[in-house]
Amino acid sequence: MSHPTDDELLELALLRGEPDAPSDAHVRDCPACGARYRAVLAEQDLFKAAFQPAAAKPRRRSERWAVAAALVLGALAGVAASRATAPPRTSPFSRGQVESALRKIPAEIGDLRDADPTRLESEYPRVLSRAEDLYAELLEAVLDDASPLSTGQRGGIRQAVEAMYTNVWSDGDEEKAVEAFRTSLRAALNADQFHALTELLRREMESGWEAEVDIVTDDLSAALNLRYSEEERVRQAVKTRYPKSELPALSLAQWPPDRLADDPELAAAVRDALGNGYHPAFDAYLETVKDGHRRAERAARGFASGQGR
């Protein structure tokens, strides 16, 4: 008896109800494959919910962030199916629960950025700490699929993720943080697991870049009430300058427009793409972004130095 692969189950879920949908007779008759298929359906429902448009009102920043988060998580997760034969993990939560919790982090960060400074500074470290734990759990799940992790490897993963947080916020050098992250995990993982990590970071870089370009464009367009043609000029300007990074954006709970605050060339390219009539509004928007970035950075640096862990 031939059991369907994860990709075949995903195709079955995506095409359900379509005239050319593949046969699912085996899935109906096989308890193990039926359980795997239901897991795929549950995951797809989560993604559909993330992309469900808000009714009768424009998306708030935090809602658009949730859409970007879902795109990035698609790369982090790799395949949509949870494997029925995978060994038990130490986490009390399923992979789907971890992914669902991670999707909520950006919206929570967006709400904190819109709140008063006292609330951001007091609650941001707690949210970052939870994001760190969730990212480590998701990383364990992905690498465990490649080859079962030992207890020592799980500890190495946790240490590498925590060090990555500390390096980013204490040194501010993203390339250095990623390289240190790779080096730590290269020593802790076997060849199959490290290959899975490399592919994970590559997929995350591509999908994360596309999602963040969209979120920067959408947020600025909403703030300045741009017309479609103007929005597309901004999108192209962002694409020409927006950096690609292997840093897991979700784990750091970053807000993509922060790049406008700390990348003068990117901000200048976007400003030039706008007509002169929009320059005062863009400058005001940029100051708001910079203010939120400064407040979040102060809180994050406190987190990296040990406060709130």
mmCIF file of C-alpha atoms in Angstrom:
data_model
loop_
_atom_site.group_PDB
_atom_site.id
_atom_site.type_symbol
_atom_site.label_atom_id
_atom_site.label_comp_id
_atom_site.label_asym_id
_atom_site.label_seq_id
_atom_site.Cartn_x
_atom_site.Cartn_y
_atom_site.Cartn_z
ATOM 1 C CA MET A 1 0.000 0.000 0.000
ATOM 2 C CA SER A 2 1.404 3.383 -1.007
ATOM 3 C CA HIS A 3 0.778 6.268 1.404
ATOM 4 C CA PRO A 4 0.597 9.808 -0.016
ATOM 5 C CA THR A 5 3.520 12.134 0.585
ATOM 6 C CA ASP A 6 3.178 15.415 2.506
ATOM 7 C CA ASP A 7 3.184 17.334 -0.791
ATOM 8 C CA GLU A 8 0.394 15.124 -2.175
ATOM 9 C CA LEU A 9 -1.703 15.698 0.948
ATOM 10 C CA LEU A 10 -1.135 19.449 0.648
ATOM 11 C CA GLU A 11 -2.230 19.342 -3.012
ATOM 12 C CA LEU A 12 -5.322 17.382 -2.003
ATOM 13 C CA ALA A 13 -6.172 20.009 0.624
ATOM 14 C CA LEU A 14 -5.615 22.938 -1.739
ATOM 15 C CA LEU A 15 -7.734 21.416 -4.524
ATOM 16 C CA ARG A 16 -10.566 20.082 -2.394
ATOM 17 C CA GLY A 17 -13.897 20.736 -4.044
ATOM 18 C CA GLU A 18 -12.327 21.426 -7.448
ATOM 19 C CA PRO A 19 -13.410 19.316 -10.490
ATOM 20 C CA ASP A 20 -9.846 18.154 -11.097
ATOM 21 C CA ALA A 21 -9.095 17.357 -7.457
ATOM 22 C CA PRO A 22 -7.128 14.095 -7.021
ATOM 23 C CA SER A 23 -8.856 11.081 -5.517
ATOM 24 C CA ASP A 24 -8.861 10.838 -1.742
ATOM 25 C CA ALA A 25 -10.153 7.259 -1.433
ATOM 26 C CA HIS A 26 -6.981 6.056 0.255
ATOM 27 C CA VAL A 27 -7.053 8.937 2.736
ATOM 28 C CA ARG A 28 -10.626 8.057 3.707
ATOM 29 C CA ASP A 29 -9.754 4.409 4.272
ATOM 30 C CA CYS A 30 -6.366 4.801 5.990
ATOM 31 C CA PRO A 31 -6.566 6.047 9.630
ATOM 32 C CA ALA A 32 -2.941 7.240 9.668
ATOM 33 C CA CYS A 33 -3.226 9.167 6.396
ATOM 34 C CA GLY A 34 -6.616 10.499 7.443
ATOM 35 C CA ALA A 35 -5.021 11.966 10.586
ATOM 36 C CA ARG A 36 -2.209 13.509 8.539
ATOM 37 C CA TYR A 37 -4.719 14.986 6.080
ATOM 38 C CA ARG A 38 -6.796 16.519 8.880
ATOM 39 C CA ALA A 39 -3.628 18.134 10.219
ATOM 40 C CA VAL A 40 -2.989 19.659 6.788
ATOM 41 C CA LEU A 41 -6.573 20.956 6.597
ATOM 42 C CA ALA A 42 -6.293 22.501 10.070
ATOM 43 C CA GLU A 43 -3.097 24.284 9.070
ATOM 44 C CA GLN A 44 -4.620 25.593 5.858
ATOM 45 C CA ASP A 45 -7.584 26.939 7.824
ATOM 46 C CA LEU A 46 -5.134 28.882 10.014
ATOM 47 C CA PHE A 47 -3.510 30.456 6.961
ATOM 48 C CA LYS A 48 -6.894 31.314 5.436
ATOM 49 C CA ALA A 49 -7.931 33.000 8.674
ATOM 50 C CA ALA A 50 -4.727 35.057 8.615
ATOM 51 C CA PHE A 51 -5.529 36.309 5.114
ATOM 52 C CA GLN A 52 -9.249 36.943 5.738
ATOM 53 C CA PRO A 53 -9.874 40.621 4.868
ATOM 54 C CA ALA A 54 -11.341 42.886 7.493
ATOM 55 C CA ALA A 55 -14.926 43.829 6.725
ATOM 56 C CA ALA A 56 -16.078 47.428 6.199
ATOM 57 C CA LYS A 57 -12.847 49.024 7.446
ATOM 58 C CA PRO A 58 -9.206 49.389 6.346
ATOM 59 C CA ARG A 59 -6.640 47.152 7.983
ATOM 60 C CA ARG A 60 -4.799 48.592 10.957
ATOM 61 C CA ARG A 61 -1.030 48.301 10.970
ATOM 62 C CA SER A 62 -1.151 45.335 13.327
ATOM 63 C CA GLU A 63 -3.618 43.501 11.059
ATOM 64 C CA ARG A 64 -1.426 43.999 7.995
ATOM 65 C CA TRP A 65 1.524 42.804 10.078
ATOM 66 C CA ALA A 66 -0.361 39.583 10.760
ATOM 67 C CA VAL A 67 -0.652 38.968 7.018
ATOM 68 C CA ALA A 68 3.078 39.489 6.587
ATOM 69 C CA ALA A 69 3.673 37.149 9.519
ATOM 70 C CA ALA A 70 1.675 34.416 7.841
ATOM 71 C CA LEU A 71 3.826 34.741 4.707
ATOM 72 C CA VAL A 72 7.055 34.489 6.668
ATOM 73 C CA LEU A 73 5.758 31.537 8.656
ATOM 74 C CA GLY A 74 5.017 29.726 5.418
ATOM 75 C CA ALA A 75 8.765 29.649 4.846
ATOM 76 C CA LEU A 76 9.601 28.826 8.447
ATOM 77 C CA ALA A 77 7.247 25.881 8.536
ATOM 78 C CA GLY A 78 8.554 24.318 5.324
ATOM 79 C CA VAL A 79 5.752 21.850 4.658
ATOM 80 C CA ALA A 80 2.198 22.322 5.872
ATOM 81 C CA ALA A 81 1.686 18.739 7.041
ATOM 82 C CA SER A 82 2.681 17.511 10.489
ATOM 83 C CA ARG A 83 4.206 14.071 10.221
ATOM 84 C CA ALA A 84 2.291 11.331 12.001
ATOM 85 C CA THR A 85 5.454 9.247 12.390
ATOM 86 C CA ALA A 86 7.604 11.999 13.888
ATOM 87 C CA PRO A 87 9.052 11.252 17.352
ATOM 88 C CA PRO A 88 7.496 13.040 20.334
ATOM 89 C CA ARG A 89 8.954 16.460 21.154
ATOM 90 C CA THR A 90 9.706 17.929 24.534
ATOM 91 C CA SER A 91 7.444 20.945 23.949
ATOM 92 C CA PRO A 92 3.951 20.609 25.459
ATOM 93 C CA PHE A 93 2.558 22.400 22.396
ATOM 94 C CA SER A 94 2.032 21.054 18.898
ATOM 95 C CA ARG A 95 3.767 22.631 15.926
ATOM 96 C CA GLY A 96 0.475 24.122 14.813
ATOM 97 C CA GLN A 97 -0.041 25.737 18.219
ATOM 98 C CA VAL A 98 3.459 27.228 18.131
ATOM 99 C CA GLU A 99 2.868 28.652 14.645
ATOM 100 C CA SER A 100 -0.489 30.077 15.694
ATOM 101 C CA ALA A 101 1.086 31.763 18.720
ATOM 102 C CA LEU A 102 3.900 33.198 16.596
ATOM 103 C CA ARG A 103 1.378 34.712 14.188
ATOM 104 C CA LYS A 104 -0.066 36.733 17.061
ATOM 105 C CA ILE A 105 3.255 38.287 18.093
ATOM 106 C CA PRO A 106 3.503 40.969 15.353
ATOM 107 C CA ALA A 107 -0.045 42.199 15.962
ATOM 108 C CA GLU A 108 0.752 42.444 19.675
ATOM 109 C CA ILE A 109 3.900 44.416 18.887
ATOM 110 C CA GLY A 110 1.902 46.702 16.596
ATOM 111 C CA ASP A 111 -0.562 47.420 19.392
ATOM 112 C CA LEU A 112 2.271 48.190 21.818
ATOM 113 C CA ARG A 113 3.875 50.599 19.352
ATOM 114 C CA ASP A 114 0.593 52.472 19.115
ATOM 115 C CA ALA A 115 0.289 52.591 22.909
ATOM 116 C CA ASP A 116 1.865 55.042 25.330
ATOM 117 C CA PRO A 117 5.665 54.768 25.891
ATOM 118 C CA THR A 118 5.302 53.384 29.415
ATOM 119 C CA ARG A 119 3.319 50.385 28.238
ATOM 120 C CA LEU A 120 5.733 49.647 25.400
ATOM 121 C CA GLU A 121 8.779 49.762 27.655
ATOM 122 C CA SER A 122 7.185 47.603 30.331
ATOM 123 C CA GLU A 123 5.601 44.954 28.100
ATOM 124 C CA TYR A 124 7.925 44.766 25.089
ATOM 125 C CA PRO A 125 10.607 42.643 26.842
ATOM 126 C CA ARG A 126 7.965 40.116 27.889
ATOM 127 C CA VAL A 127 6.697 39.794 24.324
ATOM 128 C CA LEU A 128 10.247 39.463 22.974
ATOM 129 C CA SER A 129 10.990 36.735 25.502
ATOM 130 C CA ARG A 130 7.911 34.790 24.426
ATOM 131 C CA ALA A 131 8.807 35.280 20.748
ATOM 132 C CA GLU A 132 12.288 33.921 21.444
ATOM 133 C CA ASP A 133 10.877 30.804 23.089
ATOM 134 C CA LEU A 134 8.386 30.247 20.283
ATOM 135 C CA TYR A 135 10.995 30.638 17.559
ATOM 136 C CA ALA A 136 13.268 28.145 19.315
ATOM 137 C CA GLU A 137 10.368 25.658 19.517
ATOM 138 C CA LEU A 138 9.569 26.102 15.824
ATOM 139 C CA LEU A 139 13.232 25.718 14.909
ATOM 140 C CA GLU A 140 13.381 22.503 16.925
ATOM 141 C CA ALA A 141 10.311 21.190 15.102
ATOM 142 C CA VAL A 142 11.741 21.909 11.647
ATOM 143 C CA LEU A 143 15.159 20.399 12.413
ATOM 144 C CA ASP A 144 13.643 17.432 14.220
ATOM 145 C CA ASP A 145 11.807 16.575 10.997
ATOM 146 C CA ALA A 146 15.168 16.339 9.222
ATOM 147 C CA SER A 147 16.695 14.073 11.891
ATOM 148 C CA PRO A 148 15.541 13.434 15.495
ATOM 149 C CA LEU A 149 17.185 15.882 17.883
ATOM 150 C CA SER A 150 18.987 14.791 21.016
ATOM 151 C CA THR A 151 18.527 16.532 24.355
ATOM 152 C CA GLY A 152 21.947 18.146 23.960
ATOM 153 C CA GLN A 153 21.067 19.456 20.502
ATOM 154 C CA ARG A 154 17.881 21.019 21.821
ATOM 155 C CA GLY A 155 19.931 22.825 24.448
ATOM 156 C CA GLY A 156 22.345 24.014 21.755
ATOM 157 C CA ILE A 157 19.470 25.392 19.697
ATOM 158 C CA ARG A 158 18.088 27.318 22.663
ATOM 159 C CA GLN A 159 21.497 28.800 23.447
ATOM 160 C CA ALA A 160 22.040 29.797 19.811
ATOM 161 C CA VAL A 161 18.667 31.544 19.592
ATOM 162 C CA GLU A 162 19.209 33.420 22.863
ATOM 163 C CA ALA A 163 22.704 34.485 21.749
ATOM 164 C CA MET A 164 21.283 35.712 18.444
ATOM 165 C CA TYR A 165 18.844 37.979 20.275
ATOM 166 C CA THR A 166 21.582 39.345 22.491
ATOM 167 C CA ASN A 167 23.991 39.935 19.600
ATOM 168 C CA VAL A 168 21.436 41.774 17.474
ATOM 169 C CA TRP A 169 20.364 44.193 20.150
ATOM 170 C CA SER A 170 23.746 44.692 21.823
ATOM 171 C CA ASP A 171 25.949 44.953 18.688
ATOM 172 C CA GLY A 172 23.444 45.923 16.004
ATOM 173 C CA ASP A 173 25.345 43.882 13.407
ATOM 174 C CA GLU A 174 22.848 41.573 11.679
ATOM 175 C CA GLU A 175 25.393 39.780 9.472
ATOM 176 C CA LYS A 176 27.576 39.045 12.469
ATOM 177 C CA ALA A 177 24.593 37.745 14.426
ATOM 178 C CA VAL A 178 23.530 35.407 11.613
ATOM 179 C CA GLU A 179 27.070 34.082 11.156
ATOM 180 C CA ALA A 180 27.408 33.424 14.896
ATOM 181 C CA PHE A 181 24.004 31.708 14.826
ATOM 182 C CA ARG A 182 25.117 29.455 11.938
ATOM 183 C CA THR A 183 28.434 28.666 13.595
ATOM 184 C CA SER A 184 26.812 27.668 16.880
ATOM 185 C CA LEU A 185 24.285 25.420 15.188
ATOM 186 C CA ARG A 186 26.838 23.908 12.798
ATOM 187 C CA ALA A 187 28.624 22.569 15.877
ATOM 188 C CA ALA A 188 25.402 21.264 17.436
ATOM 189 C CA LEU A 189 23.649 19.689 14.430
ATOM 190 C CA ASN A 190 24.356 16.744 12.165
ATOM 191 C CA ALA A 191 24.685 17.121 8.387
ATOM 192 C CA ASP A 192 20.973 16.540 7.614
ATOM 193 C CA GLN A 193 19.846 18.972 10.270
ATOM 194 C CA PHE A 194 22.299 21.682 9.217
ATOM 195 C CA HIS A 195 21.199 21.306 5.594
ATOM 196 C CA ALA A 196 17.581 21.776 6.758
ATOM 197 C CA LEU A 197 18.660 24.894 8.662
ATOM 198 C CA THR A 198 20.407 26.323 5.591
ATOM 199 C CA GLU A 199 17.334 25.748 3.436
ATOM 200 C CA LEU A 200 15.115 27.225 6.142
ATOM 201 C CA LEU A 201 17.138 30.445 6.308
ATOM 202 C CA ARG A 202 17.271 30.710 2.511
ATOM 203 C CA ARG A 203 13.486 30.326 2.133
ATOM 204 C CA GLU A 204 12.892 32.686 5.026
ATOM 205 C CA MET A 205 15.113 35.360 3.474
ATOM 206 C CA GLU A 206 13.220 35.310 0.173
ATOM 207 C CA SER A 207 9.686 35.116 1.523
ATOM 208 C CA GLY A 208 10.451 37.510 4.369
ATOM 209 C CA TRP A 209 11.841 40.104 1.968
ATOM 210 C CA GLU A 210 8.743 39.975 -0.233
ATOM 211 C CA ALA A 211 6.388 40.155 2.727
ATOM 212 C CA GLU A 212 8.233 43.070 4.301
ATOM 213 C CA VAL A 213 8.308 45.050 1.042
ATOM 214 C CA ASP A 214 4.530 44.687 0.923
ATOM 215 C CA ILE A 215 4.013 45.693 4.544
ATOM 216 C CA VAL A 216 6.218 48.800 4.242
ATOM 217 C CA THR A 217 4.387 49.832 1.065
ATOM 218 C CA ASP A 218 0.936 49.142 2.482
ATOM 219 C CA ASP A 219 1.606 50.974 5.740
ATOM 220 C CA LEU A 220 2.995 54.065 4.028
ATOM 221 C CA SER A 221 0.198 54.055 1.442
ATOM 222 C CA ALA A 222 -2.434 53.924 4.167
ATOM 223 C CA ALA A 223 -0.741 56.679 6.175
ATOM 224 C CA LEU A 224 -0.436 59.002 3.151
ATOM 225 C CA ASN A 225 -3.642 57.866 1.396
ATOM 226 C CA LEU A 226 -1.792 57.204 -1.861
ATOM 227 C CA ARG A 227 -3.437 56.466 -5.171
ATOM 228 C CA TYR A 228 -2.674 53.130 -6.838
ATOM 229 C CA SER A 229 -0.103 54.538 -9.272
ATOM 230 C CA GLU A 230 1.692 56.346 -6.454
ATOM 231 C CA GLU A 231 1.627 53.223 -4.307
ATOM 232 C CA GLU A 232 3.263 51.215 -7.090
ATOM 233 C CA ARG A 233 6.035 53.790 -7.462
ATOM 234 C CA VAL A 234 6.685 53.491 -3.734
ATOM 235 C CA ARG A 235 6.694 49.687 -3.957
ATOM 236 C CA GLN A 236 9.318 49.741 -6.718
ATOM 237 C CA ALA A 237 11.440 52.196 -4.744
ATOM 238 C CA VAL A 238 11.274 49.971 -1.674
ATOM 239 C CA LYS A 239 12.224 46.918 -3.748
ATOM 240 C CA THR A 240 15.340 48.615 -5.087
ATOM 241 C CA ARG A 241 16.708 49.338 -1.600
ATOM 242 C CA TYR A 242 15.062 47.056 0.927
ATOM 243 C CA PRO A 243 17.749 44.698 2.330
ATOM 244 C CA LYS A 244 17.506 40.915 2.463
ATOM 245 C CA SER A 245 18.362 39.299 5.764
ATOM 246 C CA GLU A 246 18.516 35.765 7.118
ATOM 247 C CA LEU A 247 17.565 37.052 10.547
ATOM 248 C CA PRO A 248 14.176 35.623 11.550
ATOM 249 C CA ALA A 249 12.049 38.751 11.582
ATOM 250 C CA LEU A 250 9.333 37.137 13.647
ATOM 251 C CA SER A 251 11.671 36.031 16.386
ATOM 252 C CA LEU A 252 12.949 39.579 16.719
ATOM 253 C CA ALA A 253 9.429 41.048 16.549
ATOM 254 C CA GLN A 254 10.608 43.730 14.148
ATOM 255 C CA TRP A 255 8.311 46.156 12.359
ATOM 256 C CA PRO A 256 9.411 46.419 8.689
ATOM 257 C CA PRO A 257 9.040 50.225 8.390
ATOM 258 C CA ASP A 258 11.816 50.431 11.007
ATOM 259 C CA ARG A 259 14.139 50.031 8.031
ATOM 260 C CA LEU A 260 13.053 53.491 6.912
ATOM 261 C CA ALA A 261 14.211 54.813 10.269
ATOM 262 C CA ASP A 262 17.737 53.407 10.142
ATOM 263 C CA ASP A 263 18.460 53.312 6.381
ATOM 264 C CA PRO A 264 18.779 56.862 4.993
ATOM 265 C CA GLU A 265 19.249 55.632 1.409
ATOM 266 C CA LEU A 266 16.028 53.607 1.571
ATOM 267 C CA ALA A 267 14.118 56.541 3.058
ATOM 268 C CA ALA A 268 15.518 58.886 0.390
ATOM 269 C CA ALA A 269 14.541 56.496 -2.431
ATOM 270 C CA VAL A 270 10.985 56.284 -1.131
ATOM 271 C CA ARG A 271 10.756 60.062 -0.665
ATOM 272 C CA ASP A 272 12.004 60.644 -4.222
ATOM 273 C CA ALA A 273 9.331 58.272 -5.555
ATOM 274 C CA LEU A 274 6.640 60.496 -4.062
ATOM 275 C CA GLY A 275 5.499 63.746 -5.581
ATOM 276 C CA ASN A 276 6.595 66.978 -3.890
ATOM 277 C CA GLY A 277 3.125 67.409 -2.449
ATOM 278 C CA TYR A 278 3.602 64.298 -0.314
ATOM 279 C CA HIS A 279 6.978 65.223 1.138
ATOM 280 C CA PRO A 280 5.706 66.975 4.305
ATOM 281 C CA ALA A 281 3.388 64.042 5.074
ATOM 282 C CA PHE A 282 6.174 61.538 4.414
ATOM 283 C CA ASP A 283 8.581 63.432 6.664
ATOM 284 C CA ALA A 284 6.010 63.429 9.460
ATOM 285 C CA TYR A 285 5.394 59.707 8.927
ATOM 286 C CA LEU A 286 9.126 59.016 9.057
ATOM 287 C CA GLU A 287 9.458 60.883 12.349
ATOM 288 C CA THR A 288 6.664 58.758 13.812
ATOM 289 C CA VAL A 289 8.442 55.604 12.667
ATOM 290 C CA LYS A 290 11.743 56.807 14.107
ATOM 291 C CA ASP A 291 10.127 57.612 17.443
ATOM 292 C CA GLY A 292 8.555 54.164 17.671
ATOM 293 C CA HIS A 293 11.848 52.582 16.622
ATOM 294 C CA ARG A 294 13.793 54.435 19.330
ATOM 295 C CA ARG A 295 11.333 53.435 22.033
ATOM 296 C CA ALA A 296 11.266 49.796 20.934
ATOM 297 C CA GLU A 297 15.060 49.684 20.645
ATOM 298 C CA ARG A 298 15.523 50.948 24.191
ATOM 299 C CA ALA A 299 13.192 48.258 25.500
ATOM 300 C CA ALA A 300 14.849 45.574 23.368
ATOM 301 C CA ARG A 301 18.331 46.541 24.526
ATOM 302 C CA GLY A 302 17.145 46.190 28.112
ATOM 303 C CA PHE A 303 15.821 42.744 27.216
ATOM 304 C CA ALA A 304 19.140 41.740 25.606
ATOM 305 C CA SER A 305 21.105 42.844 28.667
ATOM 306 C CA GLY A 306 19.138 40.403 30.812
ATOM 307 C CA GLN A 307 16.122 42.396 31.965
ATOM 308 C CA GLY A 308 12.797 40.668 31.365
ATOM 309 C CA ARG A 309 14.291 37.231 30.595
#
